[in-house]
């Protein structure tokens, strides 16, 4: 058995002693399928927890972040000729202007949010607010927002505090990444944006995505309808390996500084590999500073996943929730099985409509935005 050499991903582009290159090349030679098995084999075997319930995947591996995905190779793996590759500074220069489609910075309370906006205030069909999950950003909604504004809606999609291009305050200095604080700051932002109620709320994803749903439970009068893309909705919802790692002392601190964490999380939950230009945007905040990683770390350690999922399951059940709900579910999700969506619908069949989206994984708005738009337009008046 070969002895693995673990190297911080943030240092791979900056330091390449010849002994390290020789070690990596030697290990590569032990894997004859290194080039062909892009999603399954890399310098270190990928974590099974990031692959859902795939029985062929190896058991939980806390160091399973180095792979040969085309989108992440340029970020942390050695090229055939090292002189061809750039360092982190050059990478930032290449991608720093990307990913701010339809966006602007908005001061709300003590913090600055990055908010994407499409359509106009006199949009004849009302407002839609899109909330992303962890560890991603509102960039995932860009195509859906563009097409929904073409259909007459006024659309908003903020990066949550600590994520994307929004402020990432240090814990203990005005923001501690708790559920209540996320809710309070969202309230302030909606007021600054002058988002008229009631509006359609669209939510997707883990952690801050779940907080979007618990915000809805506390503010039912502000919502006309609710659309949920793949999110943990029941107490049986699995917790991905990324969040398990973040909650482990020391390992969490190491994991949260992995510059390709976000893109790898997206790819591991999807049937597709991100194109480089998209991966660049998801990677950018984690390359610019340590802030988003530590924000994610703090939020992941503050949340009680089971309790929040229990709140959601009971709060949207029959007798508790009386607004129309669309669950648009990517059936190729590697994190959350289709049974989660079906169980959620069974608890309130008169209010919850389930639309299965073939060909899409954990983030259907990224995998197949046109099908998400079709589902939303059929659901709305």
mmCIF file of C-alpha atoms in Angstrom:
data_model
loop_
_atom_site.group_PDB
_atom_site.id
_atom_site.type_symbol
_atom_site.label_atom_id
_atom_site.label_comp_id
_atom_site.label_asym_id
_atom_site.label_seq_id
_atom_site.Cartn_x
_atom_site.Cartn_y
_atom_site.Cartn_z
ATOM 1 C CA UNK A 1 0.000 0.000 0.000
ATOM 2 C CA UNK A 2 1.405 3.340 -1.009
ATOM 3 C CA UNK A 3 1.962 5.983 1.638
ATOM 4 C CA UNK A 4 -0.092 9.038 0.733
ATOM 5 C CA UNK A 5 1.410 12.510 1.016
ATOM 6 C CA UNK A 6 -1.244 15.027 2.074
ATOM 7 C CA UNK A 7 -0.656 18.573 0.931
ATOM 8 C CA UNK A 8 -2.823 21.629 1.599
ATOM 9 C CA UNK A 9 -4.659 22.560 -1.618
ATOM 10 C CA UNK A 10 -3.888 26.209 -1.075
ATOM 11 C CA UNK A 11 -0.166 25.491 -1.287
ATOM 12 C CA UNK A 12 -0.036 23.261 -4.351
ATOM 13 C CA UNK A 13 0.105 26.143 -6.808
ATOM 14 C CA UNK A 14 2.755 28.015 -4.863
ATOM 15 C CA UNK A 15 5.311 25.407 -3.835
ATOM 16 C CA UNK A 16 6.489 22.534 -5.997
ATOM 17 C CA UNK A 17 9.780 21.080 -4.748
ATOM 18 C CA UNK A 18 11.149 18.447 -7.094
ATOM 19 C CA UNK A 19 10.799 15.716 -4.470
ATOM 20 C CA UNK A 20 7.087 16.422 -4.238
ATOM 21 C CA UNK A 21 6.657 16.286 -8.020
ATOM 22 C CA UNK A 22 8.493 12.960 -8.113
ATOM 23 C CA UNK A 23 6.284 11.592 -5.339
ATOM 24 C CA UNK A 24 3.092 12.599 -7.145
ATOM 25 C CA UNK A 25 4.288 11.187 -10.459
ATOM 26 C CA UNK A 26 5.189 7.921 -8.747
ATOM 27 C CA UNK A 27 1.741 7.671 -7.207
ATOM 28 C CA UNK A 28 0.091 8.486 -10.541
ATOM 29 C CA UNK A 29 1.837 5.529 -12.140
ATOM 30 C CA UNK A 30 0.143 3.190 -9.660
ATOM 31 C CA UNK A 31 -3.280 4.162 -11.082
ATOM 32 C CA UNK A 32 -3.559 3.003 -14.718
ATOM 33 C CA UNK A 33 -7.044 4.520 -15.002
ATOM 34 C CA UNK A 34 -5.999 7.940 -13.674
ATOM 35 C CA UNK A 35 -6.913 9.706 -16.911
ATOM 36 C CA UNK A 36 -10.085 7.834 -17.782
ATOM 37 C CA UNK A 37 -11.973 7.718 -14.477
ATOM 38 C CA UNK A 38 -12.419 11.441 -14.017
ATOM 39 C CA UNK A 39 -15.097 11.278 -11.363
ATOM 40 C CA UNK A 40 -13.966 8.322 -9.286
ATOM 41 C CA UNK A 41 -10.170 8.235 -9.085
ATOM 42 C CA UNK A 42 -7.614 10.928 -8.371
ATOM 43 C CA UNK A 43 -4.566 11.362 -6.200
ATOM 44 C CA UNK A 44 -6.736 10.439 -3.227
ATOM 45 C CA UNK A 45 -9.942 8.409 -3.508
ATOM 46 C CA UNK A 46 -13.004 10.683 -3.370
ATOM 47 C CA UNK A 47 -15.232 10.620 -0.304
ATOM 48 C CA UNK A 48 -18.181 8.251 -0.391
ATOM 49 C CA UNK A 49 -20.165 10.763 1.622
ATOM 50 C CA UNK A 50 -19.931 13.141 -1.317
ATOM 51 C CA UNK A 51 -21.323 10.458 -3.646
ATOM 52 C CA UNK A 52 -24.659 9.834 -1.964
ATOM 53 C CA UNK A 53 -25.708 6.214 -1.575
ATOM 54 C CA UNK A 54 -23.487 4.809 -4.330
ATOM 55 C CA UNK A 55 -22.581 1.342 -3.079
ATOM 56 C CA UNK A 56 -19.524 1.193 -5.351
ATOM 57 C CA UNK A 57 -17.917 4.203 -3.691
ATOM 58 C CA UNK A 58 -15.352 3.703 -0.904
ATOM 59 C CA UNK A 59 -16.177 4.325 2.740
ATOM 60 C CA UNK A 60 -15.964 7.781 4.343
ATOM 61 C CA UNK A 61 -12.594 9.349 3.548
ATOM 62 C CA UNK A 62 -12.001 12.699 5.265
ATOM 63 C CA UNK A 63 -9.246 13.620 2.814
ATOM 64 C CA UNK A 64 -11.187 12.887 -0.374
ATOM 65 C CA UNK A 65 -10.945 16.233 -2.100
ATOM 66 C CA UNK A 66 -8.269 15.777 -4.783
ATOM 67 C CA UNK A 67 -9.705 14.513 -8.068
ATOM 68 C CA UNK A 68 -9.066 14.755 -11.793
ATOM 69 C CA UNK A 69 -12.247 16.641 -12.652
ATOM 70 C CA UNK A 70 -11.482 19.009 -15.540
ATOM 71 C CA UNK A 71 -12.856 21.983 -13.579
ATOM 72 C CA UNK A 72 -10.674 21.433 -10.527
ATOM 73 C CA UNK A 73 -7.517 20.081 -12.132
ATOM 74 C CA UNK A 74 -6.227 23.544 -13.005
ATOM 75 C CA UNK A 75 -6.782 24.702 -9.425
ATOM 76 C CA UNK A 76 -4.870 22.143 -7.390
ATOM 77 C CA UNK A 77 -3.248 19.441 -9.524
ATOM 78 C CA UNK A 78 0.100 19.433 -11.253
ATOM 79 C CA UNK A 79 0.194 19.936 -15.034
ATOM 80 C CA UNK A 80 2.261 17.692 -17.275
ATOM 81 C CA UNK A 81 4.792 20.525 -17.545
ATOM 82 C CA UNK A 82 4.749 22.594 -14.331
ATOM 83 C CA UNK A 83 6.110 25.692 -16.106
ATOM 84 C CA UNK A 84 2.857 25.886 -18.094
ATOM 85 C CA UNK A 85 0.777 26.447 -14.975
ATOM 86 C CA UNK A 86 0.162 29.707 -13.100
ATOM 87 C CA UNK A 87 0.044 30.480 -9.403
ATOM 88 C CA UNK A 88 -2.938 31.533 -7.290
ATOM 89 C CA UNK A 89 -2.343 35.214 -8.020
ATOM 90 C CA UNK A 90 -2.433 34.614 -11.770
ATOM 91 C CA UNK A 91 -5.574 32.507 -11.381
ATOM 92 C CA UNK A 92 -7.319 35.282 -9.449
ATOM 93 C CA UNK A 93 -6.378 37.824 -12.095
ATOM 94 C CA UNK A 94 -7.876 35.575 -14.766
ATOM 95 C CA UNK A 95 -11.230 35.045 -13.049
ATOM 96 C CA UNK A 96 -11.760 38.026 -10.710
ATOM 97 C CA UNK A 97 -14.193 39.808 -13.055
ATOM 98 C CA UNK A 98 -16.378 36.740 -13.585
ATOM 99 C CA UNK A 99 -19.671 35.746 -12.035
ATOM 100 C CA UNK A 100 -21.391 39.016 -11.166
ATOM 101 C CA UNK A 101 -24.146 38.720 -13.765
ATOM 102 C CA UNK A 102 -27.111 41.027 -12.996
ATOM 103 C CA UNK A 103 -25.499 41.831 -9.631
ATOM 104 C CA UNK A 104 -24.851 44.831 -7.398
ATOM 105 C CA UNK A 105 -23.708 45.467 -3.837
ATOM 106 C CA UNK A 106 -26.388 46.557 -1.375
ATOM 107 C CA UNK A 107 -25.790 47.957 2.136
ATOM 108 C CA UNK A 108 -28.274 46.530 4.628
ATOM 109 C CA UNK A 109 -27.812 47.139 8.346
ATOM 110 C CA UNK A 110 -24.155 46.576 9.181
ATOM 111 C CA UNK A 111 -23.408 44.409 6.167
ATOM 112 C CA UNK A 112 -23.039 44.580 2.406
ATOM 113 C CA UNK A 113 -24.869 41.945 0.393
ATOM 114 C CA UNK A 114 -24.280 40.987 -3.208
ATOM 115 C CA UNK A 115 -27.697 40.807 -4.870
ATOM 116 C CA UNK A 116 -28.609 39.719 -8.383
ATOM 117 C CA UNK A 117 -31.693 41.373 -9.859
ATOM 118 C CA UNK A 118 -33.532 40.922 -13.158
ATOM 119 C CA UNK A 119 -36.746 42.379 -14.482
ATOM 120 C CA UNK A 120 -38.335 45.643 -13.367
ATOM 121 C CA UNK A 121 -40.395 46.824 -10.415
ATOM 122 C CA UNK A 122 -43.446 47.191 -12.603
ATOM 123 C CA UNK A 123 -43.189 43.551 -13.660
ATOM 124 C CA UNK A 124 -46.754 42.467 -14.292
ATOM 125 C CA UNK A 125 -46.405 39.072 -12.605
ATOM 126 C CA UNK A 126 -44.879 40.031 -9.256
ATOM 127 C CA UNK A 127 -41.684 39.327 -7.329
ATOM 128 C CA UNK A 128 -39.592 36.195 -6.930
ATOM 129 C CA UNK A 129 -36.850 35.789 -4.312
ATOM 130 C CA UNK A 130 -34.314 33.000 -4.930
ATOM 131 C CA UNK A 131 -32.270 31.666 -1.989
ATOM 132 C CA UNK A 132 -29.251 29.417 -2.499
ATOM 133 C CA UNK A 133 -27.806 26.713 -0.236
ATOM 134 C CA UNK A 134 -24.331 25.989 1.147
ATOM 135 C CA UNK A 135 -21.554 26.028 0.066
ATOM 136 C CA UNK A 136 -22.597 27.761 -3.173
ATOM 137 C CA UNK A 137 -23.969 31.174 -4.183
ATOM 138 C CA UNK A 138 -26.738 32.954 -6.084
ATOM 139 C CA UNK A 139 -24.788 32.517 -9.339
ATOM 140 C CA UNK A 140 -26.553 29.171 -9.710
ATOM 141 C CA UNK A 141 -29.847 30.996 -10.452
ATOM 142 C CA UNK A 142 -28.551 33.286 -13.206
ATOM 143 C CA UNK A 143 -30.211 31.487 -16.139
ATOM 144 C CA UNK A 144 -33.477 30.839 -14.298
ATOM 145 C CA UNK A 145 -33.644 34.510 -13.257
ATOM 146 C CA UNK A 146 -33.039 35.753 -16.785
ATOM 147 C CA UNK A 147 -35.776 33.584 -18.236
ATOM 148 C CA UNK A 148 -38.270 34.302 -15.443
ATOM 149 C CA UNK A 149 -37.807 38.056 -15.879
ATOM 150 C CA UNK A 150 -38.475 37.578 -19.603
ATOM 151 C CA UNK A 151 -41.785 36.035 -18.507
ATOM 152 C CA UNK A 152 -42.702 39.202 -16.586
ATOM 153 C CA UNK A 153 -41.354 38.614 -13.079
ATOM 154 C CA UNK A 154 -39.111 40.847 -10.983
ATOM 155 C CA UNK A 155 -36.396 38.564 -9.585
ATOM 156 C CA UNK A 156 -33.937 38.881 -6.694
ATOM 157 C CA UNK A 157 -31.211 36.450 -5.633
ATOM 158 C CA UNK A 158 -28.861 37.463 -2.803
ATOM 159 C CA UNK A 159 -25.656 35.768 -1.735
ATOM 160 C CA UNK A 160 -26.244 34.936 1.927
ATOM 161 C CA UNK A 161 -23.957 36.693 4.409
ATOM 162 C CA UNK A 162 -20.745 34.645 4.523
ATOM 163 C CA UNK A 163 -21.220 33.277 0.991
ATOM 164 C CA UNK A 164 -20.440 34.293 -2.573
ATOM 165 C CA UNK A 165 -19.611 37.980 -2.899
ATOM 166 C CA UNK A 166 -21.483 39.206 0.211
ATOM 167 C CA UNK A 167 -19.751 40.279 3.432
ATOM 168 C CA UNK A 168 -18.094 37.528 5.465
ATOM 169 C CA UNK A 169 -17.871 38.910 9.015
ATOM 170 C CA UNK A 170 -15.616 37.232 11.516
ATOM 171 C CA UNK A 171 -17.665 35.288 14.103
ATOM 172 C CA UNK A 172 -18.068 37.258 17.301
ATOM 173 C CA UNK A 173 -17.966 40.623 15.535
ATOM 174 C CA UNK A 174 -21.626 41.346 14.908
ATOM 175 C CA UNK A 175 -22.591 38.056 13.268
ATOM 176 C CA UNK A 176 -22.283 34.523 14.640
ATOM 177 C CA UNK A 177 -23.865 32.534 11.771
ATOM 178 C CA UNK A 178 -26.900 31.355 13.714
ATOM 179 C CA UNK A 179 -30.331 30.698 12.237
ATOM 180 C CA UNK A 180 -31.844 33.744 13.958
ATOM 181 C CA UNK A 181 -29.131 36.056 12.648
ATOM 182 C CA UNK A 182 -29.551 34.819 9.091
ATOM 183 C CA UNK A 183 -33.307 35.412 9.406
ATOM 184 C CA UNK A 184 -32.884 38.877 10.914
ATOM 185 C CA UNK A 185 -30.452 40.014 8.237
ATOM 186 C CA UNK A 186 -32.665 38.657 5.459
ATOM 187 C CA UNK A 187 -35.573 40.685 6.862
ATOM 188 C CA UNK A 188 -33.456 43.835 6.738
ATOM 189 C CA UNK A 189 -32.316 43.124 3.191
ATOM 190 C CA UNK A 190 -35.856 42.573 1.879
ATOM 191 C CA UNK A 191 -36.849 45.902 3.403
ATOM 192 C CA UNK A 192 -33.915 47.715 1.778
ATOM 193 C CA UNK A 193 -34.696 46.086 -1.587
ATOM 194 C CA UNK A 194 -38.359 47.070 -1.168
ATOM 195 C CA UNK A 195 -39.525 43.594 -2.122
ATOM 196 C CA UNK A 196 -43.303 43.775 -1.962
ATOM 197 C CA UNK A 197 -45.177 40.983 -0.229
ATOM 198 C CA UNK A 198 -46.528 38.500 -0.865
ATOM 199 C CA UNK A 199 -43.908 37.085 -3.233
ATOM 200 C CA UNK A 200 -42.893 33.722 -4.625
ATOM 201 C CA UNK A 201 -39.988 32.232 -2.649
ATOM 202 C CA UNK A 202 -37.652 29.721 -4.318
ATOM 203 C CA UNK A 203 -35.245 27.803 -2.071
ATOM 204 C CA UNK A 204 -32.592 25.169 -2.738
ATOM 205 C CA UNK A 205 -29.875 23.377 -0.835
ATOM 206 C CA UNK A 206 -28.416 22.641 2.569
ATOM 207 C CA UNK A 207 -27.845 24.793 5.671
ATOM 208 C CA UNK A 208 -28.680 28.361 4.567
ATOM 209 C CA UNK A 209 -31.128 26.799 2.103
ATOM 210 C CA UNK A 210 -32.847 25.167 5.084
ATOM 211 C CA UNK A 211 -32.808 28.522 6.868
ATOM 212 C CA UNK A 212 -34.708 29.927 3.891
ATOM 213 C CA UNK A 213 -37.432 27.373 4.556
ATOM 214 C CA UNK A 214 -37.555 28.041 8.291
ATOM 215 C CA UNK A 215 -37.788 31.763 7.474
ATOM 216 C CA UNK A 216 -40.842 30.940 5.333
ATOM 217 C CA UNK A 217 -42.419 29.061 8.257
ATOM 218 C CA UNK A 218 -42.054 32.194 10.394
ATOM 219 C CA UNK A 219 -43.358 34.528 7.666
ATOM 220 C CA UNK A 220 -46.207 32.735 5.841
ATOM 221 C CA UNK A 221 -48.104 35.977 5.208
ATOM 222 C CA UNK A 222 -45.188 37.335 3.164
ATOM 223 C CA UNK A 223 -45.249 34.423 0.721
ATOM 224 C CA UNK A 224 -47.779 33.804 -2.034
ATOM 225 C CA UNK A 225 -46.325 30.482 -3.122
ATOM 226 C CA UNK A 226 -43.229 28.450 -2.294
ATOM 227 C CA UNK A 227 -41.016 26.491 -4.688
ATOM 228 C CA UNK A 228 -38.449 24.088 -3.272
ATOM 229 C CA UNK A 229 -35.622 22.626 -5.309
ATOM 230 C CA UNK A 230 -33.546 19.762 -3.902
ATOM 231 C CA UNK A 231 -33.239 20.428 -0.157
ATOM 232 C CA UNK A 232 -33.334 18.356 3.058
ATOM 233 C CA UNK A 233 -37.055 18.173 3.877
ATOM 234 C CA UNK A 234 -37.394 15.256 6.302
ATOM 235 C CA UNK A 235 -35.556 13.889 9.317
ATOM 236 C CA UNK A 236 -34.431 11.017 7.100
ATOM 237 C CA UNK A 237 -32.536 13.410 4.790
ATOM 238 C CA UNK A 238 -28.848 12.368 4.655
ATOM 239 C CA UNK A 239 -26.131 14.815 5.706
ATOM 240 C CA UNK A 240 -23.378 15.059 3.036
ATOM 241 C CA UNK A 241 -19.804 14.238 3.926
ATOM 242 C CA UNK A 242 -18.676 17.857 3.532
ATOM 243 C CA UNK A 243 -20.730 18.948 6.530
ATOM 244 C CA UNK A 244 -19.603 15.938 8.545
ATOM 245 C CA UNK A 245 -15.979 16.934 7.939
ATOM 246 C CA UNK A 246 -16.583 20.557 8.862
ATOM 247 C CA UNK A 247 -17.919 19.530 12.269
ATOM 248 C CA UNK A 248 -14.787 17.568 13.192
ATOM 249 C CA UNK A 249 -12.210 19.633 15.158
ATOM 250 C CA UNK A 250 -9.058 20.490 13.169
ATOM 251 C CA UNK A 251 -10.267 18.532 10.142
ATOM 252 C CA UNK A 252 -12.997 21.140 9.745
ATOM 253 C CA UNK A 253 -10.461 23.969 9.765
ATOM 254 C CA UNK A 254 -8.461 22.176 7.090
ATOM 255 C CA UNK A 255 -11.494 21.298 4.948
ATOM 256 C CA UNK A 256 -12.983 24.794 4.955
ATOM 257 C CA UNK A 257 -9.879 26.210 3.261
ATOM 258 C CA UNK A 258 -10.102 23.891 0.266
ATOM 259 C CA UNK A 259 -10.380 26.357 -2.637
ATOM 260 C CA UNK A 260 -12.356 23.959 -4.841
ATOM 261 C CA UNK A 261 -14.763 22.832 -2.112
ATOM 262 C CA UNK A 262 -17.807 24.497 -3.655
ATOM 263 C CA UNK A 263 -17.345 23.237 -7.202
ATOM 264 C CA UNK A 264 -16.529 19.737 -5.983
ATOM 265 C CA UNK A 265 -19.686 19.724 -3.850
ATOM 266 C CA UNK A 266 -21.741 20.677 -6.904
ATOM 267 C CA UNK A 267 -20.123 18.082 -9.141
ATOM 268 C CA UNK A 268 -20.384 15.309 -6.574
ATOM 269 C CA UNK A 269 -24.143 15.851 -6.321
ATOM 270 C CA UNK A 270 -24.690 16.033 -10.071
ATOM 271 C CA UNK A 271 -24.457 13.761 -13.095
ATOM 272 C CA UNK A 272 -22.326 16.434 -14.776
ATOM 273 C CA UNK A 273 -18.906 18.045 -14.498
ATOM 274 C CA UNK A 274 -18.874 21.852 -14.388
ATOM 275 C CA UNK A 275 -17.355 23.715 -17.284
ATOM 276 C CA UNK A 276 -14.257 25.642 -16.291
ATOM 277 C CA UNK A 277 -15.854 29.082 -16.715
ATOM 278 C CA UNK A 278 -18.610 28.129 -14.252
ATOM 279 C CA UNK A 279 -16.256 26.422 -11.802
ATOM 280 C CA UNK A 280 -14.137 29.589 -11.762
ATOM 281 C CA UNK A 281 -17.021 31.572 -10.264
ATOM 282 C CA UNK A 282 -17.829 29.066 -7.534
ATOM 283 C CA UNK A 283 -14.123 28.847 -6.689
ATOM 284 C CA UNK A 284 -13.412 32.587 -6.702
ATOM 285 C CA UNK A 285 -14.625 33.563 -3.180
ATOM 286 C CA UNK A 286 -12.574 30.760 -1.628
ATOM 287 C CA UNK A 287 -9.463 31.877 -3.529
ATOM 288 C CA UNK A 288 -9.847 35.541 -2.626
ATOM 289 C CA UNK A 289 -9.697 35.026 1.140
ATOM 290 C CA UNK A 290 -10.146 32.560 3.989
ATOM 291 C CA UNK A 291 -13.389 34.343 4.947
ATOM 292 C CA UNK A 292 -15.981 32.219 3.127
ATOM 293 C CA UNK A 293 -14.407 28.989 4.332
ATOM 294 C CA UNK A 294 -14.479 30.045 7.960
ATOM 295 C CA UNK A 295 -18.003 31.439 7.559
ATOM 296 C CA UNK A 296 -19.137 28.059 6.248
ATOM 297 C CA UNK A 297 -17.274 26.314 9.060
ATOM 298 C CA UNK A 298 -19.004 28.432 11.702
ATOM 299 C CA UNK A 299 -22.452 27.997 10.156
ATOM 300 C CA UNK A 300 -22.006 24.228 9.813
ATOM 301 C CA UNK A 301 -21.030 23.928 13.464
ATOM 302 C CA UNK A 302 -23.899 26.082 14.698
ATOM 303 C CA UNK A 303 -26.711 24.281 12.885
ATOM 304 C CA UNK A 304 -28.482 21.213 14.234
ATOM 305 C CA UNK A 305 -29.325 19.518 10.944
ATOM 306 C CA UNK A 306 -31.806 17.032 12.389
ATOM 307 C CA UNK A 307 -33.711 19.622 14.389
ATOM 308 C CA UNK A 308 -33.969 21.974 11.427
ATOM 309 C CA UNK A 309 -35.157 19.141 9.158
ATOM 310 C CA UNK A 310 -37.718 18.208 11.797
ATOM 311 C CA UNK A 311 -38.985 21.813 11.888
ATOM 312 C CA UNK A 312 -39.359 21.774 8.118
ATOM 313 C CA UNK A 313 -41.111 18.397 7.982
ATOM 314 C CA UNK A 314 -43.651 19.309 10.651
ATOM 315 C CA UNK A 315 -44.047 22.966 9.650
ATOM 316 C CA UNK A 316 -45.093 22.190 6.078
ATOM 317 C CA UNK A 317 -47.328 19.231 6.982
ATOM 318 C CA UNK A 318 -51.107 19.191 6.601
ATOM 319 C CA UNK A 319 -52.799 21.447 9.126
ATOM 320 C CA UNK A 320 -49.698 23.586 9.543
ATOM 321 C CA UNK A 321 -49.092 25.048 6.065
ATOM 322 C CA UNK A 322 -51.783 26.235 3.687
ATOM 323 C CA UNK A 323 -49.915 27.899 0.821
ATOM 324 C CA UNK A 324 -49.213 26.150 -2.519
ATOM 325 C CA UNK A 325 -45.819 24.425 -2.633
ATOM 326 C CA UNK A 326 -43.951 23.126 -5.674
ATOM 327 C CA UNK A 327 -41.181 20.602 -5.080
ATOM 328 C CA UNK A 328 -39.122 20.520 -8.298
ATOM 329 C CA UNK A 329 -36.729 17.640 -7.744
ATOM 330 C CA UNK A 330 -33.644 16.639 -9.714
ATOM 331 C CA UNK A 331 -33.858 12.863 -9.599
ATOM 332 C CA UNK A 332 -30.116 12.336 -10.225
ATOM 333 C CA UNK A 333 -29.260 13.960 -6.856
ATOM 334 C CA UNK A 334 -26.347 12.071 -5.259
ATOM 335 C CA UNK A 335 -27.020 13.580 -1.815
ATOM 336 C CA UNK A 336 -30.785 13.416 -1.374
ATOM 337 C CA UNK A 337 -32.847 10.510 -2.722
ATOM 338 C CA UNK A 338 -36.180 11.000 -4.463
ATOM 339 C CA UNK A 339 -37.874 9.372 -1.458
ATOM 340 C CA UNK A 340 -37.202 12.565 0.546
ATOM 341 C CA UNK A 341 -39.388 14.583 -1.836
ATOM 342 C CA UNK A 342 -42.069 11.889 -1.935
ATOM 343 C CA UNK A 343 -42.211 11.630 1.853
ATOM 344 C CA UNK A 344 -42.503 15.411 2.112
ATOM 345 C CA UNK A 345 -45.376 15.487 -0.379
ATOM 346 C CA UNK A 346 -47.187 12.660 1.440
ATOM 347 C CA UNK A 347 -47.339 14.815 4.584
ATOM 348 C CA UNK A 348 -49.386 17.521 2.808
ATOM 349 C CA UNK A 349 -50.688 16.194 -0.532
ATOM 350 C CA UNK A 350 -53.348 18.878 -0.960
ATOM 351 C CA UNK A 351 -50.770 21.703 -0.884
ATOM 352 C CA UNK A 352 -47.572 20.097 -2.216
ATOM 353 C CA UNK A 353 -47.090 19.370 -5.904
ATOM 354 C CA UNK A 354 -44.117 17.200 -6.865
ATOM 355 C CA UNK A 355 -42.408 17.691 -10.217
ATOM 356 C CA UNK A 356 -39.565 15.290 -10.993
ATOM 357 C CA UNK A 357 -36.808 16.687 -13.202
ATOM 358 C CA UNK A 358 -34.977 14.060 -15.198
ATOM 359 C CA UNK A 359 -31.339 14.677 -16.028
ATOM 360 C CA UNK A 360 -30.785 17.037 -13.093
ATOM 361 C CA UNK A 361 -28.958 16.436 -9.825
ATOM 362 C CA UNK A 362 -28.716 18.265 -6.509
ATOM 363 C CA UNK A 363 -28.768 21.728 -8.133
ATOM 364 C CA UNK A 364 -31.334 21.512 -10.933
ATOM 365 C CA UNK A 365 -31.083 25.279 -11.476
ATOM 366 C CA UNK A 366 -27.471 24.714 -12.549
ATOM 367 C CA UNK A 367 -27.857 21.321 -14.217
ATOM 368 C CA UNK A 368 -30.945 22.045 -16.298
ATOM 369 C CA UNK A 369 -32.316 25.575 -15.714
ATOM 370 C CA UNK A 370 -34.755 25.407 -18.620
ATOM 371 C CA UNK A 371 -36.651 22.572 -16.963
ATOM 372 C CA UNK A 372 -36.762 24.509 -13.695
ATOM 373 C CA UNK A 373 -38.213 27.497 -15.559
ATOM 374 C CA UNK A 374 -40.839 25.274 -17.175
ATOM 375 C CA UNK A 375 -41.831 23.914 -13.748
ATOM 376 C CA UNK A 376 -42.030 27.395 -12.211
ATOM 377 C CA UNK A 377 -44.074 28.852 -15.054
ATOM 378 C CA UNK A 378 -46.558 25.978 -14.865
ATOM 379 C CA UNK A 379 -46.842 26.497 -11.106
ATOM 380 C CA UNK A 380 -47.387 30.257 -11.215
ATOM 381 C CA UNK A 381 -50.520 32.126 -12.376
#
